[in-house]
Amino acid sequence: MGRGKIEIRRIENKTTRQVTFAKRRAGLLKKTHELAVLCDAQIGLIIFSSSGKIFDYCSQSSSMQEIIRKYHSHKGNQTVEHNEQEQLQNELRRIRRETCNLQLSVQQYTANDLNNMRLEDFDQMEQQLECSINKVRARKFELMQQQMDNLRRKEKMLQDENNQIYHLIKQQHMAMGHQQAGVSKPEEAQHVLEQFPFYGEEQPSSVLQLATLPTPFQPYRLQPTQPNLQDFLQPSNYGE
């Protein structure tokens, strides 16, 4: 059975497309080499893959630049190539001329070569130098102003920190004063409590304990007021 004819269209599967590209690229390069060797043909082949990679082949009897030059020659692109070279030459001459002028200007501004200058040239250079000095001074003043602003902000920050530290120290001193005042008040309360008879002792829990406690006062004595009780307490009545 022969191979079936496939439809020539873009392969949607990326992996299959890469595999097919690698296989057919190798076959194309092989066929190109065979054609160049068998027929003594000058062949230049350039291939760009979908990812941007380049593959080329050139017959051994020539070079890629020679083949491209021959291609432009046969296509009538000689005028375009000549114009491009002329444009490159003109651009090169312009760059060299500007470089020379810049070197002369640098030598003049550094006062290394002033022999070929005229009076008008000196006046123009003086004006340019004054303009440059004014720009330098303006930039210098701007930088100094920025530094002064930064120093003012830093000074304000330090002043705020100093005020915060001062308030913290003041609060600590006030707290210490309150603590010292709190120590003196309990001493006064203790002096007041010492005036009471039960201070420092266990408090009586009942009337009996209260009766047994010593008292600094003299106990009251019963004074007989009735006549019969006075007669009873007299010693002469005991002998009877």
PDB file of C-alpha atoms in Angstrom:
ATOM      1  CA  MET A   1       0.000   0.000   0.000  1.00  0.00           C
ATOM      2  CA  GLY A   2       1.281   3.456  -0.899  1.00  0.00           C
ATOM      3  CA  ARG A   3       1.264   6.483   1.301  1.00  0.00           C
ATOM      4  CA  GLY A   4      -1.917   8.468   1.375  1.00  0.00           C
ATOM      5  CA  LYS A   5      -1.945  12.017   0.112  1.00  0.00           C
ATOM      6  CA  ILE A   6      -2.111  14.532   2.920  1.00  0.00           C
ATOM      7  CA  GLU A   7      -3.764  17.887   2.755  1.00  0.00           C
ATOM      8  CA  ILE A   8      -1.312  20.789   2.555  1.00  0.00           C
ATOM      9  CA  ARG A   9      -2.401  23.180   5.246  1.00  0.00           C
ATOM     10  CA  ARG A  10      -1.118  24.566   8.541  1.00  0.00           C
ATOM     11  CA  ILE A  11      -0.700  21.990  11.284  1.00  0.00           C
ATOM     12  CA  GLU A  12      -2.610  23.200  14.334  1.00  0.00           C
ATOM     13  CA  ASN A  13      -0.874  21.000  16.915  1.00  0.00           C
ATOM     14  CA  LYS A  14       2.295  22.804  17.981  1.00  0.00           C
ATOM     15  CA  THR A  15       4.264  19.662  18.853  1.00  0.00           C
ATOM     16  CA  THR A  16       3.322  17.922  15.613  1.00  0.00           C
ATOM     17  CA  ARG A  17       4.174  21.085  13.672  1.00  0.00           C
ATOM     18  CA  GLN A  18       7.673  21.250  15.183  1.00  0.00           C
ATOM     19  CA  VAL A  19       8.343  17.580  14.505  1.00  0.00           C
ATOM     20  CA  THR A  20       7.191  17.934  10.912  1.00  0.00           C
ATOM     21  CA  PHE A  21       9.331  21.070  10.461  1.00  0.00           C
ATOM     22  CA  ALA A  22      12.455  19.283  11.721  1.00  0.00           C
ATOM     23  CA  LYS A  23      11.910  16.283   9.450  1.00  0.00           C
ATOM     24  CA  ARG A  24      11.118  18.245   6.306  1.00  0.00           C
ATOM     25  CA  ARG A  25      13.904  20.758   6.964  1.00  0.00           C
ATOM     26  CA  ALA A  26      16.442  17.963   7.078  1.00  0.00           C
ATOM     27  CA  GLY A  27      15.014  16.528   3.862  1.00  0.00           C
ATOM     28  CA  LEU A  28      15.072  19.929   2.179  1.00  0.00           C
ATOM     29  CA  LEU A  29      18.713  20.542   3.116  1.00  0.00           C
ATOM     30  CA  LYS A  30      19.629  17.085   1.890  1.00  0.00           C
ATOM     31  CA  LYS A  31      17.924  17.613  -1.462  1.00  0.00           C
ATOM     32  CA  THR A  32      19.574  21.045  -1.792  1.00  0.00           C
ATOM     33  CA  HIS A  33      23.011  19.578  -1.167  1.00  0.00           C
ATOM     34  CA  GLU A  34      22.412  16.805  -3.683  1.00  0.00           C
ATOM     35  CA  LEU A  35      21.270  19.321  -6.303  1.00  0.00           C
ATOM     36  CA  ALA A  36      24.336  21.537  -5.731  1.00  0.00           C
ATOM     37  CA  VAL A  37      26.793  18.627  -5.949  1.00  0.00           C
ATOM     38  CA  LEU A  38      25.186  16.711  -8.830  1.00  0.00           C
ATOM     39  CA  CYS A  39      24.452  19.722 -11.009  1.00  0.00           C
ATOM     40  CA  ASP A  40      27.299  22.052  -9.888  1.00  0.00           C
ATOM     41  CA  ALA A  41      24.712  24.700  -9.035  1.00  0.00           C
ATOM     42  CA  GLN A  42      25.236  27.713  -6.774  1.00  0.00           C
ATOM     43  CA  ILE A  43      22.469  27.486  -4.210  1.00  0.00           C
ATOM     44  CA  GLY A  44      21.776  29.607  -1.184  1.00  0.00           C
ATOM     45  CA  LEU A  45      19.001  28.471   1.137  1.00  0.00           C
ATOM     46  CA  ILE A  46      17.727  30.466   4.134  1.00  0.00           C
ATOM     47  CA  ILE A  47      15.035  29.103   6.449  1.00  0.00           C
ATOM     48  CA  PHE A  48      13.343  30.873   9.376  1.00  0.00           C
ATOM     49  CA  SER A  49      11.310  28.735  11.735  1.00  0.00           C
ATOM     50  CA  SER A  50       8.101  29.884  13.391  1.00  0.00           C
ATOM     51  CA  SER A  51      10.060  30.556  16.596  1.00  0.00           C
ATOM     52  CA  GLY A  52      12.535  32.848  14.783  1.00  0.00           C
ATOM     53  CA  LYS A  53      15.475  30.443  14.420  1.00  0.00           C
ATOM     54  CA  ILE A  54      17.483  30.642  11.200  1.00  0.00           C
ATOM     55  CA  PHE A  55      18.825  27.739   9.144  1.00  0.00           C
ATOM     56  CA  ASP A  56      20.845  28.263   5.964  1.00  0.00           C
ATOM     57  CA  TYR A  57      22.762  26.324   3.363  1.00  0.00           C
ATOM     58  CA  CYS A  58      25.203  27.530   0.726  1.00  0.00           C
ATOM     59  CA  SER A  59      26.934  25.534  -1.990  1.00  0.00           C
ATOM     60  CA  GLN A  60      30.641  24.955  -1.469  1.00  0.00           C
ATOM     61  CA  SER A  61      31.654  26.670  -4.710  1.00  0.00           C
ATOM     62  CA  SER A  62      30.279  30.040  -3.570  1.00  0.00           C
ATOM     63  CA  SER A  63      29.279  32.109  -0.523  1.00  0.00           C
ATOM     64  CA  MET A  64      25.982  33.476   0.731  1.00  0.00           C
ATOM     65  CA  GLN A  65      27.075  37.112   0.154  1.00  0.00           C
ATOM     66  CA  GLU A  66      28.122  36.344  -3.424  1.00  0.00           C
ATOM     67  CA  ILE A  67      24.832  34.613  -4.125  1.00  0.00           C
ATOM     68  CA  ILE A  68      22.874  37.552  -2.673  1.00  0.00           C
ATOM     69  CA  ARG A  69      24.932  40.039  -4.745  1.00  0.00           C
ATOM     70  CA  LYS A  70      24.246  38.022  -7.893  1.00  0.00           C
ATOM     71  CA  TYR A  71      20.571  37.924  -6.968  1.00  0.00           C
ATOM     72  CA  HIS A  72      20.389  41.727  -6.668  1.00  0.00           C
ATOM     73  CA  SER A  73      22.368  42.087  -9.891  1.00  0.00           C
ATOM     74  CA  HIS A  74      19.956  39.929 -11.855  1.00  0.00           C
ATOM     75  CA  LYS A  75      16.938  41.632 -10.272  1.00  0.00           C
ATOM     76  CA  GLY A  76      18.186  45.116 -11.113  1.00  0.00           C
ATOM     77  CA  ASN A  77      18.839  46.300  -7.547  1.00  0.00           C
ATOM     78  CA  GLN A  78      22.291  47.751  -8.309  1.00  0.00           C
ATOM     79  CA  THR A  79      21.081  51.360  -7.959  1.00  0.00           C
ATOM     80  CA  VAL A  80      19.580  50.626  -4.532  1.00  0.00           C
ATOM     81  CA  GLU A  81      22.822  49.089  -3.305  1.00  0.00           C
ATOM     82  CA  HIS A  82      24.847  52.038  -4.650  1.00  0.00           C
ATOM     83  CA  ASN A  83      22.508  54.532  -2.990  1.00  0.00           C
ATOM     84  CA  GLU A  84      22.818  52.756   0.333  1.00  0.00           C
ATOM     85  CA  GLN A  85      26.610  52.837   0.167  1.00  0.00           C
ATOM     86  CA  GLU A  86      26.567  56.520  -0.776  1.00  0.00           C
ATOM     87  CA  GLN A  87      24.266  57.290   2.148  1.00  0.00           C
ATOM     88  CA  LEU A  88      26.593  55.449   4.489  1.00  0.00           C
ATOM     89  CA  GLN A  89      29.589  57.399   3.172  1.00  0.00           C
ATOM     90  CA  ASN A  90      27.791  60.715   3.587  1.00  0.00           C
ATOM     91  CA  GLU A  91      26.746  59.827   7.142  1.00  0.00           C
ATOM     92  CA  LEU A  92      30.312  58.815   7.955  1.00  0.00           C
ATOM     93  CA  ARG A  93      31.684  62.155   6.620  1.00  0.00           C
ATOM     94  CA  ARG A  94      29.097  64.099   8.612  1.00  0.00           C
ATOM     95  CA  ILE A  95      29.992  62.277  11.857  1.00  0.00           C
ATOM     96  CA  ARG A  96      33.701  62.929  11.287  1.00  0.00           C
ATOM     97  CA  ARG A  97      33.057  66.627  10.632  1.00  0.00           C
ATOM     98  CA  GLU A  98      30.975  66.984  13.799  1.00  0.00           C
ATOM     99  CA  THR A  99      33.625  65.153  15.808  1.00  0.00           C
ATOM    100  CA  CYS A 100      36.317  67.511  14.560  1.00  0.00           C
ATOM    101  CA  ASN A 101      34.224  70.571  15.398  1.00  0.00           C
ATOM    102  CA  LEU A 102      33.556  69.251  18.899  1.00  0.00           C
ATOM    103  CA  GLN A 103      37.250  68.644  19.488  1.00  0.00           C
ATOM    104  CA  LEU A 104      38.042  72.197  18.387  1.00  0.00           C
ATOM    105  CA  SER A 105      35.331  73.577  20.679  1.00  0.00           C
ATOM    106  CA  VAL A 106      36.701  71.638  23.636  1.00  0.00           C
ATOM    107  CA  GLN A 107      40.195  72.947  22.956  1.00  0.00           C
ATOM    108  CA  GLN A 108      38.908  76.511  22.747  1.00  0.00           C
ATOM    109  CA  TYR A 109      36.884  76.305  25.953  1.00  0.00           C
ATOM    110  CA  THR A 110      39.885  74.852  27.796  1.00  0.00           C
ATOM    111  CA  ALA A 111      42.086  77.654  26.328  1.00  0.00           C
ATOM    112  CA  ASN A 112      44.454  75.153  24.712  1.00  0.00           C
ATOM    113  CA  ASP A 113      44.132  76.478  21.157  1.00  0.00           C
ATOM    114  CA  LEU A 114      43.307  80.203  20.849  1.00  0.00           C
ATOM    115  CA  ASN A 115      45.629  81.163  18.002  1.00  0.00           C
ATOM    116  CA  ASN A 116      43.137  80.840  15.165  1.00  0.00           C
ATOM    117  CA  MET A 117      40.264  82.618  16.932  1.00  0.00           C
ATOM    118  CA  ARG A 118      39.008  86.090  15.949  1.00  0.00           C
ATOM    119  CA  LEU A 119      37.616  88.843  18.139  1.00  0.00           C
ATOM    120  CA  GLU A 120      34.054  87.864  17.246  1.00  0.00           C
ATOM    121  CA  ASP A 121      34.819  84.300  18.262  1.00  0.00           C
ATOM    122  CA  PHE A 122      36.079  85.487  21.642  1.00  0.00           C
ATOM    123  CA  ASP A 123      32.901  87.529  22.190  1.00  0.00           C
ATOM    124  CA  GLN A 124      30.704  84.570  21.313  1.00  0.00           C
ATOM    125  CA  MET A 125      32.691  82.229  23.538  1.00  0.00           C
ATOM    126  CA  GLU A 126      32.514  84.739  26.408  1.00  0.00           C
ATOM    127  CA  GLN A 127      28.726  84.937  26.104  1.00  0.00           C
ATOM    128  CA  GLN A 128      28.438  81.174  26.054  1.00  0.00           C
ATOM    129  CA  LEU A 129      30.668  80.864  29.102  1.00  0.00           C
ATOM    130  CA  GLU A 130      28.605  83.448  30.996  1.00  0.00           C
ATOM    131  CA  CYS A 131      25.413  81.590  30.098  1.00  0.00           C
ATOM    132  CA  SER A 132      26.978  78.343  31.285  1.00  0.00           C
ATOM    133  CA  ILE A 133      28.109  79.963  34.537  1.00  0.00           C
ATOM    134  CA  ASN A 134      24.592  81.272  35.169  1.00  0.00           C
ATOM    135  CA  LYS A 135      23.171  77.783  34.644  1.00  0.00           C
ATOM    136  CA  VAL A 136      25.789  76.293  36.977  1.00  0.00           C
ATOM    137  CA  ARG A 137      25.020  78.880  39.670  1.00  0.00           C
ATOM    138  CA  ALA A 138      21.274  78.327  39.327  1.00  0.00           C
ATOM    139  CA  ARG A 139      21.723  74.584  39.712  1.00  0.00           C
ATOM    140  CA  LYS A 140      24.058  75.100  42.663  1.00  0.00           C
ATOM    141  CA  PHE A 141      21.547  77.418  44.375  1.00  0.00           C
ATOM    142  CA  GLU A 142      18.790  74.833  43.780  1.00  0.00           C
ATOM    143  CA  LEU A 143      20.857  72.091  45.421  1.00  0.00           C
ATOM    144  CA  MET A 144      21.738  74.348  48.366  1.00  0.00           C
ATOM    145  CA  GLN A 145      18.054  75.226  48.808  1.00  0.00           C
ATOM    146  CA  GLN A 146      17.167  71.536  48.848  1.00  0.00           C
ATOM    147  CA  GLN A 147      19.821  70.887  51.490  1.00  0.00           C
ATOM    148  CA  MET A 148      18.516  73.779  53.610  1.00  0.00           C
ATOM    149  CA  ASP A 149      14.965  72.416  53.375  1.00  0.00           C
ATOM    150  CA  ASN A 150      16.180  68.987  54.432  1.00  0.00           C
ATOM    151  CA  LEU A 151      18.030  70.491  57.401  1.00  0.00           C
ATOM    152  CA  ARG A 152      14.934  72.445  58.465  1.00  0.00           C
ATOM    153  CA  ARG A 153      12.802  69.311  58.334  1.00  0.00           C
ATOM    154  CA  LYS A 154      15.420  67.430  60.325  1.00  0.00           C
ATOM    155  CA  GLU A 155      15.567  70.247  62.894  1.00  0.00           C
ATOM    156  CA  LYS A 156      11.775  70.186  63.289  1.00  0.00           C
ATOM    157  CA  MET A 157      11.806  66.407  63.760  1.00  0.00           C
ATOM    158  CA  LEU A 158      14.501  66.678  66.423  1.00  0.00           C
ATOM    159  CA  GLN A 159      12.574  69.446  68.178  1.00  0.00           C
ATOM    160  CA  ASP A 160       9.413  67.334  68.211  1.00  0.00           C
ATOM    161  CA  GLU A 161      11.349  64.401  69.651  1.00  0.00           C
ATOM    162  CA  ASN A 162      12.872  66.707  72.283  1.00  0.00           C
ATOM    163  CA  ASN A 163       9.404  67.943  73.290  1.00  0.00           C
ATOM    164  CA  GLN A 164       8.115  64.367  73.568  1.00  0.00           C
ATOM    165  CA  ILE A 165      11.062  63.366  75.767  1.00  0.00           C
ATOM    166  CA  TYR A 166      10.503  66.466  77.943  1.00  0.00           C
ATOM    167  CA  HIS A 167       6.828  65.596  78.478  1.00  0.00           C
ATOM    168  CA  LEU A 168       7.714  61.987  79.320  1.00  0.00           C
ATOM    169  CA  ILE A 169      10.248  63.106  81.928  1.00  0.00           C
ATOM    170  CA  LYS A 170       7.730  65.563  83.377  1.00  0.00           C
ATOM    171  CA  GLN A 171       5.097  62.834  83.669  1.00  0.00           C
ATOM    172  CA  GLN A 172       7.607  60.552  85.427  1.00  0.00           C
ATOM    173  CA  HIS A 173       8.451  63.288  87.953  1.00  0.00           C
ATOM    174  CA  MET A 174       4.748  63.859  88.624  1.00  0.00           C
ATOM    175  CA  ALA A 175       4.205  60.111  89.090  1.00  0.00           C
ATOM    176  CA  MET A 176       7.100  59.963  91.589  1.00  0.00           C
ATOM    177  CA  GLY A 177       5.606  62.915  93.499  1.00  0.00           C
ATOM    178  CA  HIS A 178       2.252  61.156  93.738  1.00  0.00           C
ATOM    179  CA  GLN A 179       3.966  58.009  95.036  1.00  0.00           C
ATOM    180  CA  GLN A 180       5.768  59.973  97.770  1.00  0.00           C
ATOM    181  CA  ALA A 181       2.496  61.651  98.764  1.00  0.00           C
ATOM    182  CA  GLY A 182       0.833  58.225  98.923  1.00  0.00           C
ATOM    183  CA  VAL A 183       3.508  56.978 101.377  1.00  0.00           C
ATOM    184  CA  SER A 184       2.975  59.882 103.826  1.00  0.00           C
ATOM    185  CA  LYS A 185      -0.811  59.425 103.949  1.00  0.00           C
ATOM    186  CA  PRO A 186      -0.718  55.852 105.376  1.00  0.00           C
ATOM    187  CA  GLU A 187       1.660  57.071 108.146  1.00  0.00           C
ATOM    188  CA  GLU A 188      -0.911  59.675 109.202  1.00  0.00           C
ATOM    189  CA  ALA A 189      -3.661  57.043 109.152  1.00  0.00           C
ATOM    190  CA  GLN A 190      -1.505  54.764 111.335  1.00  0.00           C
ATOM    191  CA  HIS A 191      -1.011  57.590 113.849  1.00  0.00           C
ATOM    192  CA  VAL A 192      -4.776  58.063 114.033  1.00  0.00           C
ATOM    193  CA  LEU A 193      -5.407  54.318 114.538  1.00  0.00           C
ATOM    194  CA  GLU A 194      -2.904  54.117 117.396  1.00  0.00           C
ATOM    195  CA  GLN A 195      -5.201  56.346 119.462  1.00  0.00           C
ATOM    196  CA  PHE A 196      -7.847  53.606 119.578  1.00  0.00           C
ATOM    197  CA  PRO A 197      -7.548  50.866 122.287  1.00  0.00           C
ATOM    198  CA  PHE A 198      -7.982  47.931 119.884  1.00  0.00           C
ATOM    199  CA  TYR A 199      -5.380  49.021 117.354  1.00  0.00           C
ATOM    200  CA  GLY A 200      -2.820  46.307 116.645  1.00  0.00           C
ATOM    201  CA  GLU A 201      -4.771  43.618 118.523  1.00  0.00           C
ATOM    202  CA  GLU A 202      -7.217  41.004 117.548  1.00  0.00           C
ATOM    203  CA  GLN A 203     -10.720  42.420 117.544  1.00  0.00           C
ATOM    204  CA  PRO A 204     -13.187  40.794 120.015  1.00  0.00           C
ATOM    205  CA  SER A 205     -15.690  38.558 118.369  1.00  0.00           C
ATOM    206  CA  SER A 206     -18.211  38.390 121.258  1.00  0.00           C
ATOM    207  CA  VAL A 207     -19.369  40.143 124.398  1.00  0.00           C
ATOM    208  CA  LEU A 208     -17.538  37.625 126.637  1.00  0.00           C
ATOM    209  CA  GLN A 209     -14.222  38.335 124.995  1.00  0.00           C
ATOM    210  CA  LEU A 210     -14.920  42.012 125.352  1.00  0.00           C
ATOM    211  CA  ALA A 211     -15.533  41.566 129.096  1.00  0.00           C
ATOM    212  CA  THR A 212     -12.198  39.765 129.638  1.00  0.00           C
ATOM    213  CA  LEU A 213     -10.145  42.438 127.901  1.00  0.00           C
ATOM    214  CA  PRO A 214      -8.099  44.690 130.214  1.00  0.00           C
ATOM    215  CA  THR A 215      -9.288  48.216 130.434  1.00  0.00           C
ATOM    216  CA  PRO A 216      -7.352  51.256 131.579  1.00  0.00           C
ATOM    217  CA  PHE A 217     -10.348  52.610 133.512  1.00  0.00           C
ATOM    218  CA  GLN A 218     -11.175  51.757 137.111  1.00  0.00           C
ATOM    219  CA  PRO A 219     -14.219  49.476 137.537  1.00  0.00           C
ATOM    220  CA  TYR A 220     -17.340  50.971 139.036  1.00  0.00           C
ATOM    221  CA  ARG A 221     -18.128  49.933 142.655  1.00  0.00           C
ATOM    222  CA  LEU A 222     -21.570  49.388 143.894  1.00  0.00           C
ATOM    223  CA  GLN A 223     -22.483  52.072 146.397  1.00  0.00           C
ATOM    224  CA  PRO A 224     -25.241  50.892 148.793  1.00  0.00           C
ATOM    225  CA  THR A 225     -28.012  53.419 149.131  1.00  0.00           C
ATOM    226  CA  GLN A 226     -30.625  51.315 150.919  1.00  0.00           C
ATOM    227  CA  PRO A 227     -30.530  51.304 154.785  1.00  0.00           C
ATOM    228  CA  ASN A 228     -31.014  47.610 155.178  1.00  0.00           C
ATOM    229  CA  LEU A 229     -28.152  46.889 152.838  1.00  0.00           C
ATOM    230  CA  GLN A 230     -25.841  49.179 154.793  1.00  0.00           C
ATOM    231  CA  ASP A 231     -26.709  47.389 158.007  1.00  0.00           C
ATOM    232  CA  PHE A 232     -25.953  44.093 156.407  1.00  0.00           C
ATOM    233  CA  LEU A 233     -22.539  45.239 155.247  1.00  0.00           C
ATOM    234  CA  GLN A 234     -21.524  46.517 158.700  1.00  0.00           C
ATOM    235  CA  PRO A 235     -19.025  44.201 160.554  1.00  0.00           C
ATOM    236  CA  SER A 236     -20.840  44.401 163.879  1.00  0.00           C
ATOM    237  CA  ASN A 237     -23.806  42.558 162.518  1.00  0.00           C
ATOM    238  CA  TYR A 238     -21.614  39.505 161.616  1.00  0.00           C
ATOM    239  CA  GLY A 239     -20.839  38.843 165.290  1.00  0.00           C
ATOM    240  CA  GLU A 240     -24.516  38.711 166.201  1.00  0.00           C
TER     241      GLU A 240
END
